Amino acid sequence: MLNSQIPKDLRHNLTVNITESAFFGLATGFASYITIIPLFVSGFTHSALLIGLIPAIPRLGWQLPQLLTAEKIARLQYYKPTVMWLTIHQRFPFFGLALVALLQLQLNSQILLYLTFAILIWQGLGGGLSATAWQSMVGKIIPPGRLGIFYGALSAAANLMSIFGALIAGLLLKQIAQPFNFALCFLCASVAMALSWFFMSRTREPVSNSLSTIGTRSEFWASLSVILRCDKNFRCFVITRMLSQLALMPLPFYTLYAVHKHGMGEESIGLITGLLMLTQTIAGLVLGWVGDRWGNKLVLEAGSIICAFSSVLAGLAPNVNSFYLVFIGAGIGMSALQNIAAVMTLEFGNQRQRPAYIGLGNTLVAPATILAPLLGGWIVDNIDYKTAFLVAAIGGLITALVLHLGVTDPRYLEQNFTNHSVKALPEQ
């Protein structure tokens, strides 16, 4: 059982963690992986393939390490020290981007490209390495009946502050000459990340009264095999999450296409980034409410179709104003296919199996997360933007179809395989 101090510290922990999330969101507004960073990288490479990888890096970095760290994290009595150390690698790299921006005056484009991607990969992996410990800490300090409100508040605070950061970034990009405009954006992101880290450090975590009774490492890995063999519904769900990466693939190309094809200006980029964040804020709350009442599967199907609609609209857009609607659709689709998909993952299996499901549901999707933007970038480089948008639209429709025909919402499904597989699963 957990320490009785948790209810006493609840208000404090809610306050400091929501504030932490707000400053994290402010940082991502100044250094958006969807708009600001792709535009920065386009200044020293014309490769759509490389630019298309940029928003995939944090998603891949978040997904890939979780299964690898789960077994060790489960043995900790305190999660916070591990979180605070590992999350430095998620936050400090933005200062490195500011230095790279200033070095544009001294270094050639190839070296700048290597440095930028090295920093982005560092930042992405920092998020994934700290993810399991952070989620475990949150599950420990926030009572189960408050987790939904807590996650909703984190998302709203982050997205609202992202809008503020994006609007300021748009003005900085317009008013200040290159490369100092990008350097200042990334420096502001660094300061916001430092404040975010400080507020996270104020979290009060009690010691666990007992260690997890997780089994040996071999037992943990054996449990993964049992899940994949016996749970057909989960296998289909993982496949749809892989397919959904195609629907999300064109996000970084929307901005570049609007700039190159329709002459979108820097200030409009800031406005569109803010619109994307506002859409995600509202969509996260609405889609979460719909998912709670009518099932997350329905939300994922709708999100896949909306992503397909956005891709088609981007290809047919007659002018730059159409991209405001494109980004509204993209924001709704991202909220569904990323946030709601993560929530639905938690509904598979029983309490003992859940860590294994979470690890599998994230790590198995990682290859598709990197391959989809590579495919999109190759199509843009060798064919054109519109073909990439068409492939993404088809991917979104196929995702919706497989979800509809092959996946049953797990909250309504009896996990029949559990009884005969329980011996292979570690106790939690």
Tab-separated table of C-alpha atoms in Angstrom:
chain	number	residue	atom	x	y	z
A	1	MET	CA	0.000	0.000	0.000
A	2	LEU	CA	1.076	3.572	-0.601
A	3	ASN	CA	1.937	6.148	2.041
A	4	SER	CA	-0.953	8.034	3.669
A	5	GLN	CA	0.953	11.248	2.878
A	6	ILE	CA	-0.333	11.121	-0.721
A	7	PRO	CA	-3.759	12.738	-0.043
A	8	LYS	CA	-2.093	15.472	2.014
A	9	ASP	CA	0.311	16.311	-0.819
A	10	LEU	CA	-2.243	15.959	-3.622
A	11	ARG	CA	-3.021	19.662	-4.073
A	12	HIS	CA	0.671	20.540	-3.992
A	13	ASN	CA	1.556	17.821	-6.520
A	14	LEU	CA	-1.285	18.838	-8.833
A	15	THR	CA	-0.130	22.463	-8.736
A	16	VAL	CA	3.563	21.887	-9.372
A	17	ASN	CA	3.043	19.267	-12.080
A	18	ILE	CA	0.439	21.292	-13.990
A	19	THR	CA	2.789	24.298	-13.805
A	20	GLU	CA	5.630	22.060	-14.991
A	21	SER	CA	3.522	20.957	-17.951
A	22	ALA	CA	2.643	24.565	-18.784
A	23	PHE	CA	6.307	25.575	-19.072
A	24	PHE	CA	7.036	22.409	-21.062
A	25	GLY	CA	4.282	23.426	-23.468
A	26	LEU	CA	5.666	26.960	-23.677
A	27	ALA	CA	9.013	25.496	-24.734
A	28	THR	CA	7.437	23.345	-27.451
A	29	GLY	CA	5.658	26.438	-28.796
A	30	PHE	CA	8.995	28.205	-29.235
A	31	ALA	CA	10.574	25.098	-30.808
A	32	SER	CA	7.741	23.213	-32.511
A	33	TYR	CA	8.687	19.931	-34.163
A	34	ILE	CA	5.854	20.505	-36.650
A	35	THR	CA	6.608	24.056	-37.804
A	36	ILE	CA	9.586	25.914	-36.281
A	37	ILE	CA	12.263	23.201	-36.334
A	38	PRO	CA	11.388	21.918	-39.870
A	39	LEU	CA	11.602	25.505	-41.128
A	40	PHE	CA	14.970	25.939	-39.388
A	41	VAL	CA	16.372	22.737	-40.907
A	42	SER	CA	15.099	23.681	-44.381
A	43	GLY	CA	17.618	26.535	-44.265
A	44	PHE	CA	20.535	24.138	-44.725
A	45	THR	CA	19.001	21.120	-46.494
A	46	HIS	CA	16.428	20.669	-49.244
A	47	SER	CA	15.876	17.006	-48.430
A	48	ALA	CA	12.189	16.458	-47.721
A	49	LEU	CA	13.094	13.002	-46.417
A	50	LEU	CA	15.234	14.452	-43.628
A	51	ILE	CA	12.748	17.197	-42.821
A	52	GLY	CA	9.958	14.624	-42.687
A	53	LEU	CA	11.874	12.742	-39.995
A	54	ILE	CA	11.846	15.682	-37.577
A	55	PRO	CA	8.405	15.222	-35.932
A	56	ALA	CA	8.925	11.457	-35.887
A	57	ILE	CA	12.044	11.731	-33.716
A	58	PRO	CA	10.295	12.648	-30.413
A	59	ARG	CA	7.554	10.072	-31.064
A	60	LEU	CA	10.131	7.377	-31.806
A	61	GLY	CA	12.293	8.433	-28.865
A	62	TRP	CA	9.261	8.242	-26.555
A	63	GLN	CA	8.148	4.818	-27.803
A	64	LEU	CA	11.317	2.828	-28.330
A	65	PRO	CA	12.979	2.651	-24.871
A	66	GLN	CA	9.873	2.054	-22.714
A	67	LEU	CA	9.837	-1.731	-22.922
A	68	LEU	CA	13.589	-1.832	-22.261
A	69	THR	CA	13.378	0.204	-19.038
A	70	ALA	CA	10.136	-1.221	-17.553
A	71	GLU	CA	11.694	-4.139	-15.688
A	72	LYS	CA	14.298	-2.001	-13.865
A	73	ILE	CA	11.931	0.861	-13.075
A	74	ALA	CA	9.485	-1.563	-11.461
A	75	ARG	CA	12.055	-2.331	-8.731
A	76	LEU	CA	12.522	1.277	-7.543
A	77	GLN	CA	11.126	2.589	-4.260
A	78	TYR	CA	11.569	6.213	-5.381
A	79	TYR	CA	10.918	7.178	-8.992
A	80	LYS	CA	11.565	10.911	-8.748
A	81	PRO	CA	15.409	10.849	-8.634
A	82	THR	CA	15.459	8.722	-11.789
A	83	VAL	CA	12.923	11.014	-13.472
A	84	MET	CA	14.864	14.171	-12.598
A	85	TRP	CA	18.164	12.794	-13.879
A	86	LEU	CA	16.854	11.261	-17.109
A	87	THR	CA	14.573	14.154	-18.039
A	88	ILE	CA	17.577	16.494	-18.207
A	89	HIS	CA	18.327	14.730	-21.476
A	90	GLN	CA	14.867	15.717	-22.712
A	91	ARG	CA	15.232	19.408	-21.797
A	92	PHE	CA	18.845	20.545	-22.125
A	93	PRO	CA	19.181	19.792	-25.877
A	94	PHE	CA	17.118	22.885	-26.777
A	95	PHE	CA	20.030	25.022	-25.601
A	96	GLY	CA	22.163	23.030	-28.032
A	97	LEU	CA	19.806	24.002	-30.862
A	98	ALA	CA	20.308	27.676	-29.970
A	99	LEU	CA	24.069	27.213	-30.284
A	100	VAL	CA	23.672	25.435	-33.624
A	101	ALA	CA	21.570	28.335	-34.914
A	102	LEU	CA	24.345	30.790	-34.036
A	103	LEU	CA	26.957	28.503	-35.610
A	104	GLN	CA	25.245	28.886	-38.985
A	105	LEU	CA	27.564	31.831	-39.538
A	106	GLN	CA	30.698	29.684	-39.090
A	107	LEU	CA	29.922	26.089	-40.141
A	108	ASN	CA	28.864	24.521	-43.410
A	109	SER	CA	25.391	23.086	-43.950
A	110	GLN	CA	26.460	19.433	-43.708
A	111	ILE	CA	27.974	19.825	-40.238
A	112	LEU	CA	24.981	21.869	-39.091
A	113	LEU	CA	22.673	19.116	-40.300
A	114	TYR	CA	24.608	16.440	-38.378
A	115	LEU	CA	24.645	18.541	-35.218
A	116	THR	CA	20.941	19.341	-35.411
A	117	PHE	CA	19.843	15.738	-35.879
A	118	ALA	CA	22.209	14.522	-33.170
A	119	ILE	CA	20.628	17.016	-30.749
A	120	LEU	CA	17.070	16.085	-31.816
A	121	ILE	CA	17.783	12.374	-31.341
A	122	TRP	CA	19.327	13.089	-27.929
A	123	GLN	CA	16.205	15.018	-26.927
A	124	GLY	CA	13.847	12.328	-28.236
A	125	LEU	CA	15.593	9.480	-26.438
A	126	GLY	CA	15.704	11.564	-23.266
A	127	GLY	CA	11.908	11.641	-23.308
A	128	GLY	CA	11.611	7.888	-23.807
A	129	LEU	CA	14.181	6.954	-21.174
A	130	SER	CA	12.344	9.009	-18.557
A	131	ALA	CA	8.849	7.991	-19.711
A	132	THR	CA	8.431	4.786	-17.716
A	133	ALA	CA	9.744	6.321	-14.486
A	134	TRP	CA	7.601	9.448	-14.949
A	135	GLN	CA	4.414	7.481	-15.615
A	136	SER	CA	5.166	5.279	-12.591
A	137	MET	CA	5.674	8.348	-10.411
A	138	VAL	CA	2.414	9.890	-11.596
A	139	GLY	CA	0.547	6.654	-10.931
A	140	LYS	CA	1.985	6.703	-7.426
A	141	ILE	CA	1.283	10.300	-6.389
A	142	ILE	CA	-2.109	10.751	-8.079
A	143	PRO	CA	-5.034	8.598	-6.867
A	144	PRO	CA	-6.682	6.528	-9.631
A	145	GLY	CA	-9.918	8.523	-9.411
A	146	ARG	CA	-8.031	11.732	-10.279
A	147	LEU	CA	-5.791	10.491	-13.089
A	148	GLY	CA	-8.172	11.470	-15.892
A	149	ILE	CA	-8.545	15.009	-14.567
A	150	PHE	CA	-4.798	15.205	-13.999
A	151	TYR	CA	-3.850	14.180	-17.538
A	152	GLY	CA	-6.489	16.479	-19.000
A	153	ALA	CA	-5.150	19.399	-16.982
A	154	LEU	CA	-1.556	18.636	-18.036
A	155	SER	CA	-2.545	18.570	-21.702
A	156	ALA	CA	-4.612	21.751	-21.507
A	157	ALA	CA	-1.884	23.674	-19.667
A	158	ALA	CA	0.802	22.533	-22.105
A	159	ASN	CA	-1.223	23.275	-25.235
A	160	LEU	CA	-2.422	26.689	-24.083
A	161	MET	CA	1.102	27.793	-23.243
A	162	SER	CA	2.302	26.321	-26.549
A	163	ILE	CA	-0.047	28.716	-28.317
A	164	PHE	CA	1.513	31.638	-26.456
A	165	GLY	CA	5.025	30.455	-27.297
A	166	ALA	CA	4.151	29.856	-30.956
A	167	LEU	CA	2.690	33.334	-31.387
A	168	ILE	CA	5.807	34.943	-29.910
A	169	ALA	CA	7.997	32.693	-32.069
A	170	GLY	CA	6.183	33.879	-35.184
A	171	LEU	CA	6.904	37.492	-34.267
A	172	LEU	CA	10.563	36.733	-33.499
A	173	LEU	CA	11.010	34.986	-36.841
A	174	LYS	CA	9.531	37.989	-38.645
A	175	GLN	CA	11.174	40.843	-36.730
A	176	ILE	CA	14.713	39.505	-36.156
A	177	ALA	CA	17.216	38.601	-38.855
A	178	GLN	CA	18.442	35.045	-39.354
A	179	PRO	CA	20.028	33.145	-37.705
A	180	PHE	CA	19.425	35.180	-34.538
A	181	ASN	CA	15.656	34.744	-34.777
A	182	PHE	CA	15.891	30.956	-34.556
A	183	ALA	CA	18.605	31.151	-31.889
A	184	LEU	CA	16.368	33.356	-29.742
A	185	CYS	CA	13.397	30.998	-30.201
A	186	PHE	CA	15.484	28.023	-29.069
A	187	LEU	CA	16.980	29.995	-26.169
A	188	CYS	CA	13.462	30.897	-24.976
A	189	ALA	CA	12.579	27.209	-25.223
A	190	SER	CA	15.627	26.368	-23.082
A	191	VAL	CA	14.610	28.822	-20.350
A	192	ALA	CA	11.062	27.449	-20.327
A	193	MET	CA	12.411	23.887	-20.096
A	194	ALA	CA	14.596	24.859	-17.135
A	195	LEU	CA	11.568	26.287	-15.331
A	196	SER	CA	9.631	23.125	-16.186
A	197	TRP	CA	12.393	20.985	-14.645
A	198	PHE	CA	12.392	23.149	-11.498
A	199	PHE	CA	8.661	22.715	-10.895
A	200	MET	CA	8.894	18.979	-11.499
A	201	SER	CA	11.629	18.833	-8.860
A	202	ARG	CA	9.102	20.199	-6.329
A	203	THR	CA	7.018	17.004	-6.601
A	204	ARG	CA	6.549	15.255	-3.269
A	205	GLU	CA	6.879	11.498	-3.607
A	206	PRO	CA	6.539	9.170	-0.604
A	207	VAL	CA	8.565	5.988	-0.345
A	208	SER	CA	6.817	2.801	-1.399
A	209	ASN	CA	6.086	0.530	1.540
A	210	SER	CA	7.074	-2.519	-0.462
A	211	LEU	CA	8.882	-3.296	-3.648
A	212	SER	CA	7.045	-4.699	-6.651
A	213	THR	CA	6.810	-8.471	-6.698
A	214	ILE	CA	7.770	-8.527	-10.353
A	215	GLY	CA	9.336	-11.827	-11.398
A	216	THR	CA	12.670	-12.440	-13.052
A	217	ARG	CA	13.713	-10.825	-16.302
A	218	SER	CA	13.110	-14.051	-18.215
A	219	GLU	CA	9.574	-14.291	-16.803
A	220	PHE	CA	8.856	-10.715	-17.861
A	221	TRP	CA	9.977	-11.344	-21.453
A	222	ALA	CA	8.075	-14.638	-21.539
A	223	SER	CA	4.899	-12.757	-20.642
A	224	LEU	CA	5.290	-10.604	-23.752
A	225	SER	CA	5.302	-13.672	-25.966
A	226	VAL	CA	2.117	-14.949	-24.299
A	227	ILE	CA	0.315	-11.671	-24.949
A	228	LEU	CA	1.275	-11.527	-28.617
A	229	ARG	CA	0.306	-15.177	-29.205
A	230	CYS	CA	-2.994	-15.188	-27.340
A	231	ASP	CA	-4.489	-11.716	-27.634
A	232	LYS	CA	-5.587	-11.359	-31.270
A	233	ASN	CA	-7.486	-8.167	-30.511
A	234	PHE	CA	-4.354	-6.494	-29.159
A	235	ARG	CA	-2.331	-7.639	-32.188
A	236	CYS	CA	-4.865	-5.980	-34.501
A	237	PHE	CA	-4.780	-2.846	-32.374
A	238	VAL	CA	-0.984	-2.645	-32.625
A	239	ILE	CA	-1.245	-3.080	-36.405
A	240	THR	CA	-3.679	-0.161	-36.611
A	241	ARG	CA	-1.296	1.982	-34.569
A	242	MET	CA	1.444	1.133	-37.063
A	243	LEU	CA	-0.806	2.004	-40.002
A	244	SER	CA	-1.814	5.253	-38.332
A	245	GLN	CA	1.758	6.505	-38.705
A	246	LEU	CA	1.038	6.851	-42.420
A	247	ALA	CA	-1.899	9.128	-41.625
A	248	LEU	CA	0.382	11.268	-39.410
A	249	MET	CA	3.240	11.235	-41.929
A	250	PRO	CA	2.564	14.518	-43.815
A	251	LEU	CA	2.440	16.851	-40.795
A	252	PRO	CA	5.869	18.498	-41.302
A	253	PHE	CA	5.270	18.771	-45.041
A	254	TYR	CA	2.125	20.888	-44.637
A	255	THR	CA	4.152	23.898	-43.491
A	256	LEU	CA	6.837	23.503	-46.166
A	257	TYR	CA	4.247	23.025	-48.908
A	258	ALA	CA	2.351	26.127	-47.750
A	259	VAL	CA	5.578	28.154	-47.732
A	260	HIS	CA	6.938	26.938	-51.073
A	261	LYS	CA	3.665	26.601	-52.998
A	262	HIS	CA	1.516	29.375	-51.539
A	263	GLY	CA	4.081	31.796	-50.063
A	264	MET	CA	3.065	31.519	-46.404
A	265	GLY	CA	4.927	34.110	-44.312
A	266	GLU	CA	6.677	33.751	-40.969
A	267	GLU	CA	3.904	35.409	-38.982
A	268	SER	CA	1.335	33.059	-40.510
A	269	ILE	CA	3.522	30.134	-39.464
A	270	GLY	CA	3.300	31.325	-35.872
A	271	LEU	CA	-0.485	31.720	-36.149
A	272	ILE	CA	-0.909	28.265	-37.661
A	273	THR	CA	1.259	26.708	-34.949
A	274	GLY	CA	-0.908	28.424	-32.350
A	275	LEU	CA	-4.048	27.197	-34.110
A	276	LEU	CA	-2.668	23.652	-34.080
A	277	MET	CA	-2.053	23.848	-30.332
A	278	LEU	CA	-5.492	25.362	-29.643
A	279	THR	CA	-7.128	22.617	-31.694
A	280	GLN	CA	-5.231	19.933	-29.766
A	281	THR	CA	-6.271	21.518	-26.460
A	282	ILE	CA	-9.975	21.490	-27.320
A	283	ALA	CA	-9.833	18.178	-29.174
A	284	GLY	CA	-8.058	16.453	-26.287
A	285	LEU	CA	-10.827	17.386	-23.861
A	286	VAL	CA	-13.701	16.641	-26.266
A	287	LEU	CA	-12.280	13.389	-27.628
A	288	GLY	CA	-11.459	12.185	-24.116
A	289	TRP	CA	-15.058	12.877	-23.055
A	290	VAL	CA	-16.414	11.050	-26.122
A	291	GLY	CA	-14.046	8.120	-25.570
A	292	ASP	CA	-15.107	7.771	-21.933
A	293	ARG	CA	-18.756	7.519	-22.925
A	294	TRP	CA	-18.823	5.740	-26.288
A	295	GLY	CA	-15.447	4.024	-26.495
A	296	ASN	CA	-11.973	5.005	-27.656
A	297	LYS	CA	-12.218	2.841	-30.775
A	298	LEU	CA	-14.848	5.211	-32.185
A	299	VAL	CA	-12.560	8.182	-31.537
A	300	LEU	CA	-9.620	6.473	-33.286
A	301	GLU	CA	-11.768	5.690	-36.337
A	302	ALA	CA	-12.937	9.306	-36.530
A	303	GLY	CA	-9.386	10.611	-36.054
A	304	SER	CA	-8.090	8.433	-38.877
A	305	ILE	CA	-10.761	9.725	-41.258
A	306	ILE	CA	-10.134	13.345	-40.255
A	307	CYS	CA	-6.399	12.874	-40.893
A	308	ALA	CA	-7.245	11.566	-44.368
A	309	PHE	CA	-9.491	14.587	-44.982
A	310	SER	CA	-6.689	16.984	-43.955
A	311	SER	CA	-4.252	15.332	-46.371
A	312	VAL	CA	-6.693	15.567	-49.271
A	313	LEU	CA	-7.474	19.200	-48.457
A	314	ALA	CA	-3.757	20.078	-48.328
A	315	GLY	CA	-3.259	18.634	-51.811
A	316	LEU	CA	-6.279	20.490	-53.213
A	317	ALA	CA	-5.769	23.765	-51.310
A	318	PRO	CA	-6.293	26.740	-53.652
A	319	ASN	CA	-4.567	29.246	-51.345
A	320	VAL	CA	-2.759	29.648	-48.038
A	321	ASN	CA	-5.987	30.271	-46.100
A	322	SER	CA	-7.038	26.655	-46.694
A	323	PHE	CA	-4.175	25.519	-44.480
A	324	TYR	CA	-5.890	26.854	-41.391
A	325	LEU	CA	-8.525	24.155	-41.910
A	326	VAL	CA	-5.793	21.624	-42.765
A	327	PHE	CA	-4.091	22.248	-39.422
A	328	ILE	CA	-7.387	22.095	-37.517
A	329	GLY	CA	-7.939	18.628	-38.974
A	330	ALA	CA	-4.328	17.675	-38.248
A	331	GLY	CA	-4.705	18.756	-34.612
A	332	ILE	CA	-7.840	16.652	-34.157
A	333	GLY	CA	-6.212	13.668	-35.862
A	334	MET	CA	-3.037	13.940	-33.770
A	335	SER	CA	-5.037	14.074	-30.539
A	336	ALA	CA	-6.945	10.946	-31.531
A	337	LEU	CA	-4.140	8.840	-33.005
A	338	GLN	CA	-1.580	9.694	-30.331
A	339	ASN	CA	-3.299	10.599	-27.048
A	340	ILE	CA	-6.468	8.514	-27.302
A	341	ALA	CA	-4.489	5.562	-28.685
A	342	ALA	CA	-2.298	5.721	-25.573
A	343	VAL	CA	-5.389	5.757	-23.336
A	344	MET	CA	-6.890	2.767	-25.179
A	345	THR	CA	-3.650	0.825	-24.653
A	346	LEU	CA	-4.254	1.036	-20.898
A	347	GLU	CA	-7.553	-0.824	-21.306
A	348	PHE	CA	-5.965	-4.065	-22.529
A	349	GLY	CA	-5.245	-6.868	-20.053
A	350	ASN	CA	-5.588	-6.942	-16.299
A	351	GLN	CA	-3.628	-5.017	-13.686
A	352	ARG	CA	-0.718	-7.471	-13.624
A	353	GLN	CA	-0.377	-7.479	-17.404
A	354	ARG	CA	-0.714	-3.736	-17.963
A	355	PRO	CA	3.004	-2.755	-17.841
A	356	ALA	CA	3.744	-5.379	-20.486
A	357	TYR	CA	0.879	-4.129	-22.647
A	358	ILE	CA	2.064	-0.538	-22.340
A	359	GLY	CA	5.628	-1.472	-23.289
A	360	LEU	CA	4.511	-3.583	-26.249
A	361	GLY	CA	1.946	-1.027	-27.393
A	362	ASN	CA	4.607	1.681	-27.600
A	363	THR	CA	7.809	-0.121	-28.574
A	364	LEU	CA	6.312	-2.249	-31.378
A	365	VAL	CA	4.987	0.888	-33.057
A	366	ALA	CA	8.429	2.536	-33.067
A	367	PRO	CA	9.646	1.090	-36.430
A	368	ALA	CA	6.536	2.386	-38.219
A	369	THR	CA	7.053	5.770	-36.563
A	370	ILE	CA	10.409	6.132	-38.309
A	371	LEU	CA	9.567	4.376	-41.593
A	372	ALA	CA	6.436	6.431	-42.366
A	373	PRO	CA	8.192	9.846	-42.547
A	374	LEU	CA	11.081	8.254	-44.451
A	375	LEU	CA	8.572	7.081	-47.034
A	376	GLY	CA	6.913	10.491	-47.095
A	377	GLY	CA	10.208	12.297	-47.550
A	378	TRP	CA	11.233	9.923	-50.339
A	379	ILE	CA	7.942	10.555	-52.142
A	380	VAL	CA	8.318	14.338	-51.836
A	381	ASP	CA	11.922	14.228	-53.053
A	382	ASN	CA	11.260	11.885	-55.979
A	383	ILE	CA	7.644	12.642	-56.949
A	384	ASP	CA	5.851	15.571	-55.259
A	385	TYR	CA	4.034	16.777	-52.161
A	386	LYS	CA	0.567	15.911	-53.451
A	387	THR	CA	1.461	12.244	-53.902
A	388	ALA	CA	2.711	12.104	-50.306
A	389	PHE	CA	-0.582	13.626	-49.155
A	390	LEU	CA	-2.520	11.056	-51.194
A	391	VAL	CA	-0.568	8.147	-49.664
A	392	ALA	CA	-1.249	9.572	-46.184
A	393	ALA	CA	-4.979	9.876	-46.948
A	394	ILE	CA	-5.117	6.252	-48.088
A	395	GLY	CA	-3.236	5.234	-44.932
A	396	GLY	CA	-5.787	7.049	-42.775
A	397	LEU	CA	-8.731	5.354	-44.480
A	398	ILE	CA	-7.118	1.903	-44.209
A	399	THR	CA	-6.451	2.526	-40.514
A	400	ALA	CA	-10.112	3.359	-39.942
A	401	LEU	CA	-11.218	0.262	-41.888
A	402	VAL	CA	-8.947	-2.142	-39.964
A	403	LEU	CA	-10.054	-0.595	-36.672
A	404	HIS	CA	-13.703	-1.011	-37.602
A	405	LEU	CA	-13.440	-4.593	-38.824
A	406	GLY	CA	-10.585	-6.065	-36.784
A	407	VAL	CA	-10.542	-4.422	-33.350
A	408	THR	CA	-13.080	-4.729	-30.543
A	409	ASP	CA	-13.051	-2.035	-27.885
A	410	PRO	CA	-11.230	-3.831	-25.019
A	411	ARG	CA	-13.483	-2.406	-22.309
A	412	TYR	CA	-16.310	-4.509	-23.776
A	413	LEU	CA	-14.244	-7.615	-24.458
A	414	GLU	CA	-13.629	-10.512	-22.073
A	415	GLN	CA	-9.917	-11.308	-21.976
A	416	ASN	CA	-10.499	-15.054	-22.377
A	417	PHE	CA	-6.846	-15.931	-22.800
A	418	THR	CA	-5.930	-14.597	-19.361
A	419	ASN	CA	-6.815	-17.678	-17.342
A	420	HIS	CA	-4.689	-20.151	-19.258
A	421	SER	CA	-1.751	-17.765	-19.649
A	422	VAL	CA	-1.568	-16.377	-16.137
A	423	LYS	CA	1.385	-18.541	-15.073
A	424	ALA	CA	3.613	-16.933	-17.673
A	425	LEU	CA	2.867	-13.447	-16.432
A	426	PRO	CA	4.846	-11.754	-13.645
A	427	GLU	CA	3.058	-10.644	-10.511
A	428	GLN	CA	2.706	-6.895	-10.114
